[in-house]
Amino acid sequence: MTLSSLSSHELDFIDDDEFHEECGVVGIWTTQDAASLTALGLHALQHRGQEASGIVTYDGNQFHTHRGLGLVGEVFDDPRVIASLPGGMGIGHNRYATTGETQLRNVQPLYGDFEFGGFAVAHNGNLTNAQLLKQSLVRRGCLFQSSTDSEVFIHLIAISLYSNVIDRFIDAIKQVQGAYSLVALSKDMLIAARDPLGVRPLILGKLPYIQDENSWVVASETCALSSMGADFVRDIEPGEVIIIDHDGVRSIHPFADNTSSRFCIFEYVYFARPDSVIENKSVYMARKKIGAELAKESHVEADVVVPVPDSGVPAAIGYAEASNIPFELGIIRSHYIGRTFIEPTDQIRNLGVKLKHATNRAVINGKRVILIDDSIVRGTTSKKIVEMVRAAGAIEVHLRIASPPTQHSCFYGIDTPAEEKLLAHTHSIDEMCKLIGADSLGFVSADGLYRALQEDKRNNQNPQYCDACFTGDYPIPLTDHDMQLVKSK
Ligand code: SF4
């Protein structure tokens, strides 16, 4: 079966054609209600993972845990659940399963009882040497309870010969490779850490309305702070470990010689919520600027600029402003289609029900349309949308993409298909355009993307971001993946 042979009806139902977000983490250090605050933060980070959610709190005597499959609102819908999580310190996690199947035992935060007391960890990112570490840990007698890569942190901390929690934690993170933004909770402290290249975001905030001055929040994105009424303090730096305890906040840099940021450029394009601010850059404004660069680089005469909602919207506004072509909502997205939507019967399938998107004929009919989307993964969604826009009366459909062609898989915590399933890996832009059925197809260049983010241009000697899914330049070794390749030869 080829892409070009599929009808749009069939395309509605075949496998997902989107990148999937990684995970979201929250940590709270205050005097009360850590569980409610953590749940509010996780709710704001729902876009980073929708398959499972969990919270661990500590009340000064013991740890309390609740984890479940589903959205935050489903897992914590019963007030008795939050009431069963007392304490002023807590961490939470939203999961999209990048490794390990979605089962309750894989839902984070992970918790272990150590000789120094309880310890819970929540991880956003993906480790690239987890399998290698796991093999050696299993040989040493460690019993893994889950299939998630994050569990190696628990075992590395458990077997560390250092005597205190912080030294054990640092000992563990020095052995892992990959992307991680971590929050961890012991009975004495909240710990937050980013990998040496800071691939995934992590920020520090403060709870101004709580009388105790020593009330802190860590979270994946600033949008979580708004939902908790917290103030932004700063981004946690690449390679930085933050320790929050009864004496306040302190910062250590265990990788002092080896830190230069390679933040995931795709967070700006797609993953982060548009109202978040990362590295002092508004994600929304960055997306608008990417759209403006796209307009400069691949202008085409047209009557209307139409975003593919939701993530294409800010780039389409930027494109429309830069090209002086009117912006219109020509595609409406249904927000009520969940991942667990039951596959419809053939009868319904034949009705051609469009599950996710519907066209707004009033602004498309008889028009030359520029469609703006954030990325092309397998191309199935793009083909379907172009077909729908034509069916709504468009006389020309020009597809513009607010990222360079995605030619490579991500190994740092974003769920992407294998390389050979990425349309841009196997096809030229002209071939992609033909398969998708657009009149023309254009992508913003890597330099255009860097310019939009206020960097001069991509510099191979010193790239400021991880952009490996466009360039194949992986900044962190892919140890497990390379071992797999060697084995399969
Ligand atoms: S490979 Fe792509 S998606 Fe993955 S971290 Fe790098 S830029 Fe982000």
mmCIF file with all atom_site columns, N, CA, C and O in Angstrom, residues 17-18 21 269-270 274 287 305-317 327-335 355-360 363-364 369-375 381-382 384-386 388-389 399-400:
data_model
loop_
_atom_site.group_PDB
_atom_site.id
_atom_site.type_symbol
_atom_site.label_atom_id
_atom_site.label_alt_id
_atom_site.label_comp_id
_atom_site.label_asym_id
_atom_site.label_entity_id
_atom_site.label_seq_id
_atom_site.pdbx_PDB_ins_code
_atom_site.Cartn_x
_atom_site.Cartn_y
_atom_site.Cartn_z
_atom_site.occupancy
_atom_site.B_iso_or_equiv
_atom_site.pdbx_formal_charge
_atom_site.auth_seq_id
_atom_site.auth_comp_id
_atom_site.auth_asym_id
_atom_site.auth_atom_id
_atom_site.pdbx_PDB_model_num
ATOM 1   N N  . ASP A 1 17  ? -0.048  10.239 12.442 1.00 0.00 ? 17  ASP A N  1
ATOM 2   C CA . ASP A 1 17  ? 0.898   10.922 11.572 1.00 0.00 ? 17  ASP A CA 1
ATOM 3   C C  . ASP A 1 17  ? 1.347   12.213 12.232 1.00 0.00 ? 17  ASP A C  1
ATOM 4   O O  . ASP A 1 17  ? 1.288   13.274 11.638 1.00 0.00 ? 17  ASP A O  1
ATOM 5   N N  . GLU A 1 18  ? 1.727   12.115 13.484 1.00 0.00 ? 18  GLU A N  1
ATOM 6   C CA . GLU A 1 18  ? 2.185   13.297 14.213 1.00 0.00 ? 18  GLU A CA 1
ATOM 7   C C  . GLU A 1 18  ? 3.363   12.893 15.068 1.00 0.00 ? 18  GLU A C  1
ATOM 8   O O  . GLU A 1 18  ? 3.489   11.738 15.445 1.00 0.00 ? 18  GLU A O  1
ATOM 9   N N  . GLU A 1 21  ? 4.466   14.256 21.829 1.00 0.00 ? 21  GLU A N  1
ATOM 10  C CA . GLU A 1 21  ? 5.196   14.959 22.864 1.00 0.00 ? 21  GLU A CA 1
ATOM 11  C C  . GLU A 1 21  ? 5.817   13.938 23.796 1.00 0.00 ? 21  GLU A C  1
ATOM 12  O O  . GLU A 1 21  ? 5.443   12.778 23.795 1.00 0.00 ? 21  GLU A O  1
ATOM 13  N N  . VAL A 1 269 ? 9.098   24.767 17.558 1.00 0.00 ? 269 VAL A N  1
ATOM 14  C CA . VAL A 1 269 ? 8.259   24.556 16.371 1.00 0.00 ? 269 VAL A CA 1
ATOM 15  C C  . VAL A 1 269 ? 6.901   23.980 16.759 1.00 0.00 ? 269 VAL A C  1
ATOM 16  O O  . VAL A 1 269 ? 5.869   24.383 16.249 1.00 0.00 ? 269 VAL A O  1
ATOM 17  N N  . TYR A 1 270 ? 6.899   23.036 17.692 1.00 0.00 ? 270 TYR A N  1
ATOM 18  C CA . TYR A 1 270 ? 5.692   22.230 17.860 1.00 0.00 ? 270 TYR A CA 1
ATOM 19  C C  . TYR A 1 270 ? 5.368   21.842 19.297 1.00 0.00 ? 270 TYR A C  1
ATOM 20  O O  . TYR A 1 270 ? 4.220   21.931 19.722 1.00 0.00 ? 270 TYR A O  1
ATOM 21  N N  . PRO A 1 274 ? 2.168   27.351 23.231 1.00 0.00 ? 274 PRO A N  1
ATOM 22  C CA . PRO A 1 274 ? 2.560   28.658 22.688 1.00 0.00 ? 274 PRO A CA 1
ATOM 23  C C  . PRO A 1 274 ? 2.667   29.769 23.720 1.00 0.00 ? 274 PRO A C  1
ATOM 24  O O  . PRO A 1 274 ? 3.394   30.740 23.508 1.00 0.00 ? 274 PRO A O  1
ATOM 25  N N  . ARG A 1 287 ? 7.178   31.162 16.902 1.00 0.00 ? 287 ARG A N  1
ATOM 26  C CA . ARG A 1 287 ? 6.438   30.503 15.809 1.00 0.00 ? 287 ARG A CA 1
ATOM 27  C C  . ARG A 1 287 ? 5.992   31.519 14.756 1.00 0.00 ? 287 ARG A C  1
ATOM 28  O O  . ARG A 1 287 ? 6.007   31.242 13.562 1.00 0.00 ? 287 ARG A O  1
ATOM 29  N N  . VAL A 1 305 ? -4.267  32.678 3.580  1.00 0.00 ? 305 VAL A N  1
ATOM 30  C CA . VAL A 1 305 ? -3.353  31.817 4.349  1.00 0.00 ? 305 VAL A CA 1
ATOM 31  C C  . VAL A 1 305 ? -4.182  31.072 5.383  1.00 0.00 ? 305 VAL A C  1
ATOM 32  O O  . VAL A 1 305 ? -4.889  31.701 6.182  1.00 0.00 ? 305 VAL A O  1
ATOM 33  N N  . VAL A 1 306 ? -4.093  29.757 5.373  1.00 0.00 ? 306 VAL A N  1
ATOM 34  C CA . VAL A 1 306 ? -4.930  28.926 6.252  1.00 0.00 ? 306 VAL A CA 1
ATOM 35  C C  . VAL A 1 306 ? -4.028  28.011 7.093  1.00 0.00 ? 306 VAL A C  1
ATOM 36  O O  . VAL A 1 306 ? -3.240  27.250 6.539  1.00 0.00 ? 306 VAL A O  1
ATOM 37  N N  . PRO A 1 307 ? -4.126  28.087 8.415  1.00 0.00 ? 307 PRO A N  1
ATOM 38  C CA . PRO A 1 307 ? -3.310  27.178 9.238  1.00 0.00 ? 307 PRO A CA 1
ATOM 39  C C  . PRO A 1 307 ? -3.932  25.794 9.342  1.00 0.00 ? 307 PRO A C  1
ATOM 40  O O  . PRO A 1 307 ? -5.150  25.666 9.307  1.00 0.00 ? 307 PRO A O  1
ATOM 41  N N  . VAL A 1 308 ? -3.081  24.787 9.495  1.00 0.00 ? 308 VAL A N  1
ATOM 42  C CA . VAL A 1 308 ? -3.564  23.480 9.926  1.00 0.00 ? 308 VAL A CA 1
ATOM 43  C C  . VAL A 1 308 ? -3.537  23.541 11.450 1.00 0.00 ? 308 VAL A C  1
ATOM 44  O O  . VAL A 1 308 ? -2.481  23.644 12.050 1.00 0.00 ? 308 VAL A O  1
ATOM 45  N N  . PRO A 1 309 ? -4.714  23.556 12.082 1.00 0.00 ? 309 PRO A N  1
ATOM 46  C CA . PRO A 1 309 ? -4.751  23.771 13.530 1.00 0.00 ? 309 PRO A CA 1
ATOM 47  C C  . PRO A 1 309 ? -4.299  22.524 14.284 1.00 0.00 ? 309 PRO A C  1
ATOM 48  O O  . PRO A 1 309 ? -4.399  21.426 13.729 1.00 0.00 ? 309 PRO A O  1
ATOM 49  N N  . ASP A 1 310 ? -3.782  22.662 15.556 1.00 0.00 ? 310 ASP A N  1
ATOM 50  C CA . ASP A 1 310 ? -3.639  23.952 16.209 1.00 0.00 ? 310 ASP A CA 1
ATOM 51  C C  . ASP A 1 310 ? -2.225  24.515 16.035 1.00 0.00 ? 310 ASP A C  1
ATOM 52  O O  . ASP A 1 310 ? -2.036  25.730 16.038 1.00 0.00 ? 310 ASP A O  1
ATOM 53  N N  . SER A 1 311 ? -1.250  23.619 15.915 1.00 0.00 ? 311 SER A N  1
ATOM 54  C CA . SER A 1 311 ? 0.124   24.113 16.034 1.00 0.00 ? 311 SER A CA 1
ATOM 55  C C  . SER A 1 311 ? 0.557   24.959 14.849 1.00 0.00 ? 311 SER A C  1
ATOM 56  O O  . SER A 1 311 ? 1.519   25.711 14.947 1.00 0.00 ? 311 SER A O  1
ATOM 57  N N  . GLY A 1 312 ? -0.153  24.879 13.706 1.00 0.00 ? 312 GLY A N  1
ATOM 58  C CA . GLY A 1 312 ? 0.219   25.713 12.564 1.00 0.00 ? 312 GLY A CA 1
ATOM 59  C C  . GLY A 1 312 ? -0.258  27.156 12.678 1.00 0.00 ? 312 GLY A C  1
ATOM 60  O O  . GLY A 1 312 ? 0.118   27.999 11.857 1.00 0.00 ? 312 GLY A O  1
ATOM 61  N N  . VAL A 1 313 ? -1.064  27.464 13.695 1.00 0.00 ? 313 VAL A N  1
ATOM 62  C CA . VAL A 1 313 ? -1.722  28.781 13.737 1.00 0.00 ? 313 VAL A CA 1
ATOM 63  C C  . VAL A 1 313 ? -0.733  29.947 13.887 1.00 0.00 ? 313 VAL A C  1
ATOM 64  O O  . VAL A 1 313 ? -0.752  30.873 13.065 1.00 0.00 ? 313 VAL A O  1
ATOM 65  N N  . PRO A 1 314 ? 0.156   29.955 14.899 1.00 0.00 ? 314 PRO A N  1
ATOM 66  C CA . PRO A 1 314 ? 1.035   31.137 15.011 1.00 0.00 ? 314 PRO A CA 1
ATOM 67  C C  . PRO A 1 314 ? 1.929   31.324 13.780 1.00 0.00 ? 314 PRO A C  1
ATOM 68  O O  . PRO A 1 314 ? 2.123   32.462 13.331 1.00 0.00 ? 314 PRO A O  1
ATOM 69  N N  . ALA A 1 315 ? 2.436   30.231 13.202 1.00 0.00 ? 315 ALA A N  1
ATOM 70  C CA . ALA A 1 315 ? 3.292   30.358 12.007 1.00 0.00 ? 315 ALA A CA 1
ATOM 71  C C  . ALA A 1 315 ? 2.473   30.928 10.849 1.00 0.00 ? 315 ALA A C  1
ATOM 72  O O  . ALA A 1 315 ? 2.975   31.738 10.058 1.00 0.00 ? 315 ALA A O  1
ATOM 73  N N  . ALA A 1 316 ? 1.203   30.541 10.748 1.00 0.00 ? 316 ALA A N  1
ATOM 74  C CA . ALA A 1 316 ? 0.358   31.061 9.667  1.00 0.00 ? 316 ALA A CA 1
ATOM 75  C C  . ALA A 1 316 ? 0.090   32.551 9.864  1.00 0.00 ? 316 ALA A C  1
ATOM 76  O O  . ALA A 1 316 ? 0.069   33.322 8.894  1.00 0.00 ? 316 ALA A O  1
ATOM 77  N N  . ILE A 1 317 ? -0.072  32.994 11.120 1.00 0.00 ? 317 ILE A N  1
ATOM 78  C CA . ILE A 1 317 ? -0.262  34.431 11.379 1.00 0.00 ? 317 ILE A CA 1
ATOM 79  C C  . ILE A 1 317 ? 0.993   35.187 10.929 1.00 0.00 ? 317 ILE A C  1
ATOM 80  O O  . ILE A 1 317 ? 0.917   36.218 10.252 1.00 0.00 ? 317 ILE A O  1
ATOM 81  N N  . PHE A 1 327 ? -5.278  36.169 6.561  1.00 0.00 ? 327 PHE A N  1
ATOM 82  C CA . PHE A 1 327 ? -5.274  34.936 7.362  1.00 0.00 ? 327 PHE A CA 1
ATOM 83  C C  . PHE A 1 327 ? -6.732  34.532 7.601  1.00 0.00 ? 327 PHE A C  1
ATOM 84  O O  . PHE A 1 327 ? -7.541  35.373 7.992  1.00 0.00 ? 327 PHE A O  1
ATOM 85  N N  . GLU A 1 328 ? -7.050  33.284 7.384  1.00 0.00 ? 328 GLU A N  1
ATOM 86  C CA . GLU A 1 328 ? -8.416  32.824 7.654  1.00 0.00 ? 328 GLU A CA 1
ATOM 87  C C  . GLU A 1 328 ? -8.381  31.430 8.288  1.00 0.00 ? 328 GLU A C  1
ATOM 88  O O  . GLU A 1 328 ? -7.514  30.618 7.964  1.00 0.00 ? 328 GLU A O  1
ATOM 89  N N  . LEU A 1 329 ? -9.355  31.163 9.137  1.00 0.00 ? 329 LEU A N  1
ATOM 90  C CA . LEU A 1 329 ? -9.474  29.825 9.728  1.00 0.00 ? 329 LEU A CA 1
ATOM 91  C C  . LEU A 1 329 ? -10.271 28.950 8.758  1.00 0.00 ? 329 LEU A C  1
ATOM 92  O O  . LEU A 1 329 ? -11.490 28.853 8.840  1.00 0.00 ? 329 LEU A O  1
ATOM 93  N N  . GLY A 1 330 ? -9.571  28.388 7.820  1.00 0.00 ? 330 GLY A N  1
ATOM 94  C CA . GLY A 1 330 ? -10.222 27.581 6.782  1.00 0.00 ? 330 GLY A CA 1
ATOM 95  C C  . GLY A 1 330 ? -10.354 26.115 7.162  1.00 0.00 ? 330 GLY A C  1
ATOM 96  O O  . GLY A 1 330 ? -10.998 25.335 6.470  1.00 0.00 ? 330 GLY A O  1
ATOM 97  N N  . ILE A 1 331 ? -9.705  25.741 8.273  1.00 0.00 ? 331 ILE A N  1
ATOM 98  C CA . ILE A 1 331 ? -9.819  24.357 8.764  1.00 0.00 ? 331 ILE A CA 1
ATOM 99  C C  . ILE A 1 331 ? -10.162 24.431 10.247 1.00 0.00 ? 331 ILE A C  1
ATOM 100 O O  . ILE A 1 331 ? -9.531  25.185 11.003 1.00 0.00 ? 331 ILE A O  1
ATOM 101 N N  . ILE A 1 332 ? -11.152 23.686 10.646 1.00 0.00 ? 332 ILE A N  1
ATOM 102 C CA . ILE A 1 332 ? -11.560 23.680 12.052 1.00 0.00 ? 332 ILE A CA 1
ATOM 103 C C  . ILE A 1 332 ? -11.212 22.307 12.606 1.00 0.00 ? 332 ILE A C  1
ATOM 104 O O  . ILE A 1 332 ? -11.496 21.279 11.990 1.00 0.00 ? 332 ILE A O  1
ATOM 105 N N  . ARG A 1 333 ? -10.574 22.313 13.766 1.00 0.00 ? 333 ARG A N  1
ATOM 106 C CA . ARG A 1 333 ? -10.159 21.046 14.369 1.00 0.00 ? 333 ARG A CA 1
ATOM 107 C C  . ARG A 1 333 ? -11.115 20.657 15.503 1.00 0.00 ? 333 ARG A C  1
ATOM 108 O O  . ARG A 1 333 ? -11.449 21.496 16.336 1.00 0.00 ? 333 ARG A O  1
ATOM 109 N N  . SER A 1 334 ? -11.505 19.405 15.522 1.00 0.00 ? 334 SER A N  1
ATOM 110 C CA . SER A 1 334 ? -12.296 18.926 16.648 1.00 0.00 ? 334 SER A CA 1
ATOM 111 C C  . SER A 1 334 ? -11.351 18.610 17.801 1.00 0.00 ? 334 SER A C  1
ATOM 112 O O  . SER A 1 334 ? -10.353 17.927 17.617 1.00 0.00 ? 334 SER A O  1
ATOM 113 N N  . HIS A 1 335 ? -11.681 19.118 18.979 1.00 0.00 ? 335 HIS A N  1
ATOM 114 C CA . HIS A 1 335 ? -10.836 18.856 20.151 1.00 0.00 ? 335 HIS A CA 1
ATOM 115 C C  . HIS A 1 335 ? -11.358 17.688 20.957 1.00 0.00 ? 335 HIS A C  1
ATOM 116 O O  . HIS A 1 335 ? -10.864 17.402 22.028 1.00 0.00 ? 335 HIS A O  1
ATOM 117 N N  . LEU A 1 355 ? -12.518 12.872 11.132 1.00 0.00 ? 355 LEU A N  1
ATOM 118 C CA . LEU A 1 355 ? -12.524 12.840 12.587 1.00 0.00 ? 355 LEU A CA 1
ATOM 119 C C  . LEU A 1 355 ? -11.926 14.091 13.210 1.00 0.00 ? 355 LEU A C  1
ATOM 120 O O  . LEU A 1 355 ? -12.464 14.658 14.140 1.00 0.00 ? 355 LEU A O  1
ATOM 121 N N  . LYS A 1 356 ? -10.797 14.496 12.691 1.00 0.00 ? 356 LYS A N  1
ATOM 122 C CA . LYS A 1 356 ? -10.072 15.556 13.382 1.00 0.00 ? 356 LYS A CA 1
ATOM 123 C C  . LYS A 1 356 ? -10.304 16.932 12.784 1.00 0.00 ? 356 LYS A C  1
ATOM 124 O O  . LYS A 1 356 ? -10.323 17.920 13.491 1.00 0.00 ? 356 LYS A O  1
ATOM 125 N N  . HIS A 1 357 ? -10.379 16.984 11.465 1.00 0.00 ? 357 HIS A N  1
ATOM 126 C CA . HIS A 1 357 ? -10.419 18.284 10.794 1.00 0.00 ? 357 HIS A CA 1
ATOM 127 C C  . HIS A 1 357 ? -11.645 18.409 9.904  1.00 0.00 ? 357 HIS A C  1
ATOM 128 O O  . HIS A 1 357 ? -12.073 17.434 9.294  1.00 0.00 ? 357 HIS A O  1
ATOM 129 N N  . ALA A 1 358 ? -12.173 19.629 9.835  1.00 0.00 ? 358 ALA A N  1
ATOM 130 C CA . ALA A 1 358 ? -13.260 19.918 8.892  1.00 0.00 ? 358 ALA A CA 1
ATOM 131 C C  . ALA A 1 358 ? -12.917 21.220 8.181  1.00 0.00 ? 358 ALA A C  1
ATOM 132 O O  . ALA A 1 358 ? -12.261 22.099 8.759  1.00 0.00 ? 358 ALA A O  1
ATOM 133 N N  . THR A 1 359 ? -13.332 21.346 6.926  1.00 0.00 ? 359 THR A N  1
ATOM 134 C CA . THR A 1 359 ? -13.002 22.575 6.191  1.00 0.00 ? 359 THR A CA 1
ATOM 135 C C  . THR A 1 359 ? -14.114 23.604 6.350  1.00 0.00 ? 359 THR A C  1
ATOM 136 O O  . THR A 1 359 ? -15.282 23.267 6.488  1.00 0.00 ? 359 THR A O  1
ATOM 137 N N  . ASN A 1 360 ? -13.717 24.852 6.295  1.00 0.00 ? 360 ASN A N  1
ATOM 138 C CA . ASN A 1 360 ? -14.641 25.978 6.391  1.00 0.00 ? 360 ASN A CA 1
ATOM 139 C C  . ASN A 1 360 ? -14.787 26.558 4.981  1.00 0.00 ? 360 ASN A C  1
ATOM 140 O O  . ASN A 1 360 ? -14.032 27.446 4.576  1.00 0.00 ? 360 ASN A O  1
ATOM 141 N N  . VAL A 1 363 ? -14.425 30.285 3.482  1.00 0.00 ? 363 VAL A N  1
ATOM 142 C CA . VAL A 1 363 ? -13.193 31.058 3.248  1.00 0.00 ? 363 VAL A CA 1
ATOM 143 C C  . VAL A 1 363 ? -12.247 30.365 2.262  1.00 0.00 ? 363 VAL A C  1
ATOM 144 O O  . VAL A 1 363 ? -11.162 30.872 1.980  1.00 0.00 ? 363 VAL A O  1
ATOM 145 N N  . ILE A 1 364 ? -12.645 29.204 1.758  1.00 0.00 ? 364 ILE A N  1
ATOM 146 C CA . ILE A 1 364 ? -11.755 28.431 0.886  1.00 0.00 ? 364 ILE A CA 1
ATOM 147 C C  . ILE A 1 364 ? -12.260 28.396 -0.561 1.00 0.00 ? 364 ILE A C  1
ATOM 148 O O  . ILE A 1 364 ? -11.479 28.442 -1.508 1.00 0.00 ? 364 ILE A O  1
ATOM 149 N N  . VAL A 1 369 ? -5.135  28.864 -2.006 1.00 0.00 ? 369 VAL A N  1
ATOM 150 C CA . VAL A 1 369 ? -4.922  28.708 -0.560 1.00 0.00 ? 369 VAL A CA 1
ATOM 151 C C  . VAL A 1 369 ? -3.461  28.358 -0.257 1.00 0.00 ? 369 VAL A C  1
ATOM 152 O O  . VAL A 1 369 ? -2.884  27.479 -0.903 1.00 0.00 ? 369 VAL A O  1
ATOM 153 N N  . ILE A 1 370 ? -2.888  29.061 0.715  1.00 0.00 ? 370 ILE A N  1
ATOM 154 C CA . ILE A 1 370 ? -1.592  28.631 1.275  1.00 0.00 ? 370 ILE A CA 1
ATOM 155 C C  . ILE A 1 370 ? -1.903  27.947 2.599  1.00 0.00 ? 370 ILE A C  1
ATOM 156 O O  . ILE A 1 370 ? -2.424  28.578 3.521  1.00 0.00 ? 370 ILE A O  1
ATOM 157 N N  . LEU A 1 371 ? -1.601  26.676 2.678  1.00 0.00 ? 371 LEU A N  1
ATOM 158 C CA . LEU A 1 371 ? -1.819  25.915 3.922  1.00 0.00 ? 371 LEU A CA 1
ATOM 159 C C  . LEU A 1 371 ? -0.523  25.919 4.712  1.00 0.00 ? 371 LEU A C  1
ATOM 160 O O  . LEU A 1 371 ? 0.534   25.621 4.161  1.00 0.00 ? 371 LEU A O  1
ATOM 161 N N  . ILE A 1 372 ? -0.604  26.212 6.009  1.00 0.00 ? 372 ILE A N  1
ATOM 162 C CA . ILE A 1 372 ? 0.614   26.221 6.842  1.00 0.00 ? 372 ILE A CA 1
ATOM 163 C C  . ILE A 1 372 ? 0.505   25.122 7.898  1.00 0.00 ? 372 ILE A C  1
ATOM 164 O O  . ILE A 1 372 ? -0.441  25.101 8.694  1.00 0.00 ? 372 ILE A O  1
ATOM 165 N N  . ASP A 1 373 ? 1.496   24.226 7.902  1.00 0.00 ? 373 ASP A N  1
ATOM 166 C CA . ASP A 1 373 ? 1.551   23.196 8.950  1.00 0.00 ? 373 ASP A CA 1
ATOM 167 C C  . ASP A 1 373 ? 2.934   23.242 9.594  1.00 0.00 ? 373 ASP A C  1
ATOM 168 O O  . ASP A 1 373 ? 3.863   23.847 9.053  1.00 0.00 ? 373 ASP A O  1
ATOM 169 N N  . ASP A 1 374 ? 3.064   22.585 10.772 1.00 0.00 ? 374 ASP A N  1
ATOM 170 C CA . ASP A 1 374 ? 4.347   22.663 11.477 1.00 0.00 ? 374 ASP A CA 1
ATOM 171 C C  . ASP A 1 374 ? 5.375   21.677 10.954 1.00 0.00 ? 374 ASP A C  1
ATOM 172 O O  . ASP A 1 374 ? 6.573   21.919 11.034 1.00 0.00 ? 374 ASP A O  1
ATOM 173 N N  . SER A 1 375 ? 4.927   20.530 10.445 1.00 0.00 ? 375 SER A N  1
ATOM 174 C CA . SER A 1 375 ? 5.892   19.501 10.028 1.00 0.00 ? 375 SER A CA 1
ATOM 175 C C  . SER A 1 375 ? 5.184   18.462 9.173  1.00 0.00 ? 375 SER A C  1
ATOM 176 O O  . SER A 1 375 ? 3.953   18.393 9.160  1.00 0.00 ? 375 SER A O  1
ATOM 177 N N  . THR A 1 381 ? -1.404  12.783 6.867  1.00 0.00 ? 381 THR A N  1
ATOM 178 C CA . THR A 1 381 ? -2.318  13.868 7.257  1.00 0.00 ? 381 THR A CA 1
ATOM 179 C C  . THR A 1 381 ? -2.292  14.980 6.212  1.00 0.00 ? 381 THR A C  1
ATOM 180 O O  . THR A 1 381 ? -3.339  15.506 5.831  1.00 0.00 ? 381 THR A O  1
ATOM 181 N N  . SER A 1 382 ? -1.105  15.309 5.729  1.00 0.00 ? 382 SER A N  1
ATOM 182 C CA . SER A 1 382 ? -0.995  16.400 4.745  1.00 0.00 ? 382 SER A CA 1
ATOM 183 C C  . SER A 1 382 ? -1.802  16.048 3.501  1.00 0.00 ? 382 SER A C  1
ATOM 184 O O  . SER A 1 382 ? -2.520  16.893 2.958  1.00 0.00 ? 382 SER A O  1
ATOM 185 N N  . LYS A 1 384 ? -4.359  14.091 3.242  1.00 0.00 ? 384 LYS A N  1
ATOM 186 C CA . LYS A 1 384 ? -5.780  14.147 3.560  1.00 0.00 ? 384 LYS A CA 1
ATOM 187 C C  . LYS A 1 384 ? -6.270  15.595 3.598  1.00 0.00 ? 384 LYS A C  1
ATOM 188 O O  . LYS A 1 384 ? -7.315  15.929 3.047  1.00 0.00 ? 384 LYS A O  1
ATOM 189 N N  . ILE A 1 385 ? -5.473  16.465 4.210  1.00 0.00 ? 385 ILE A N  1
ATOM 190 C CA . ILE A 1 385 ? -5.918  17.853 4.363  1.00 0.00 ? 385 ILE A CA 1
ATOM 191 C C  . ILE A 1 385 ? -5.931  18.571 3.015  1.00 0.00 ? 385 ILE A C  1
ATOM 192 O O  . ILE A 1 385 ? -6.864  19.313 2.706  1.00 0.00 ? 385 ILE A O  1
ATOM 193 N N  . VAL A 1 386 ? -4.925  18.326 2.207  1.00 0.00 ? 386 VAL A N  1
ATOM 194 C CA . VAL A 1 386 ? -4.905  18.955 0.873  1.00 0.00 ? 386 VAL A CA 1
ATOM 195 C C  . VAL A 1 386 ? -6.144  18.508 0.089  1.00 0.00 ? 386 VAL A C  1
ATOM 196 O O  . VAL A 1 386 ? -6.828  19.328 -0.536 1.00 0.00 ? 386 VAL A O  1
ATOM 197 N N  . MET A 1 388 ? -9.009  17.545 1.298  1.00 0.00 ? 388 MET A N  1
ATOM 198 C CA . MET A 1 388 ? -10.199 18.164 1.883  1.00 0.00 ? 388 MET A CA 1
ATOM 199 C C  . MET A 1 388 ? -10.343 19.619 1.438  1.00 0.00 ? 388 MET A C  1
ATOM 200 O O  . MET A 1 388 ? -11.446 20.098 1.162  1.00 0.00 ? 388 MET A O  1
ATOM 201 N N  . VAL A 1 389 ? -9.203  20.322 1.385  1.00 0.00 ? 389 VAL A N  1
ATOM 202 C CA . VAL A 1 389 ? -9.248  21.743 1.011  1.00 0.00 ? 389 VAL A CA 1
ATOM 203 C C  . VAL A 1 389 ? -9.664  21.876 -0.454 1.00 0.00 ? 389 VAL A C  1
ATOM 204 O O  . VAL A 1 389 ? -10.446 22.752 -0.824 1.00 0.00 ? 389 VAL A O  1
ATOM 205 N N  . LEU A 1 399 ? 1.261   24.093 -0.041 1.00 0.00 ? 399 LEU A N  1
ATOM 206 C CA . LEU A 1 399 ? 1.552   23.670 1.334  1.00 0.00 ? 399 LEU A CA 1
ATOM 207 C C  . LEU A 1 399 ? 2.906   24.237 1.760  1.00 0.00 ? 399 LEU A C  1
ATOM 208 O O  . LEU A 1 399 ? 3.912   24.048 1.065  1.00 0.00 ? 399 LEU A O  1
ATOM 209 N N  . ARG A 1 400 ? 2.921   24.917 2.918  1.00 0.00 ? 400 ARG A N  1
ATOM 210 C CA . ARG A 1 400 ? 4.164   25.481 3.451  1.00 0.00 ? 400 ARG A CA 1
ATOM 211 C C  . ARG A 1 400 ? 4.363   24.931 4.861  1.00 0.00 ? 400 ARG A C  1
ATOM 212 O O  . ARG A 1 400 ? 3.429   24.930 5.676  1.00 0.00 ? 400 ARG A O  1
#
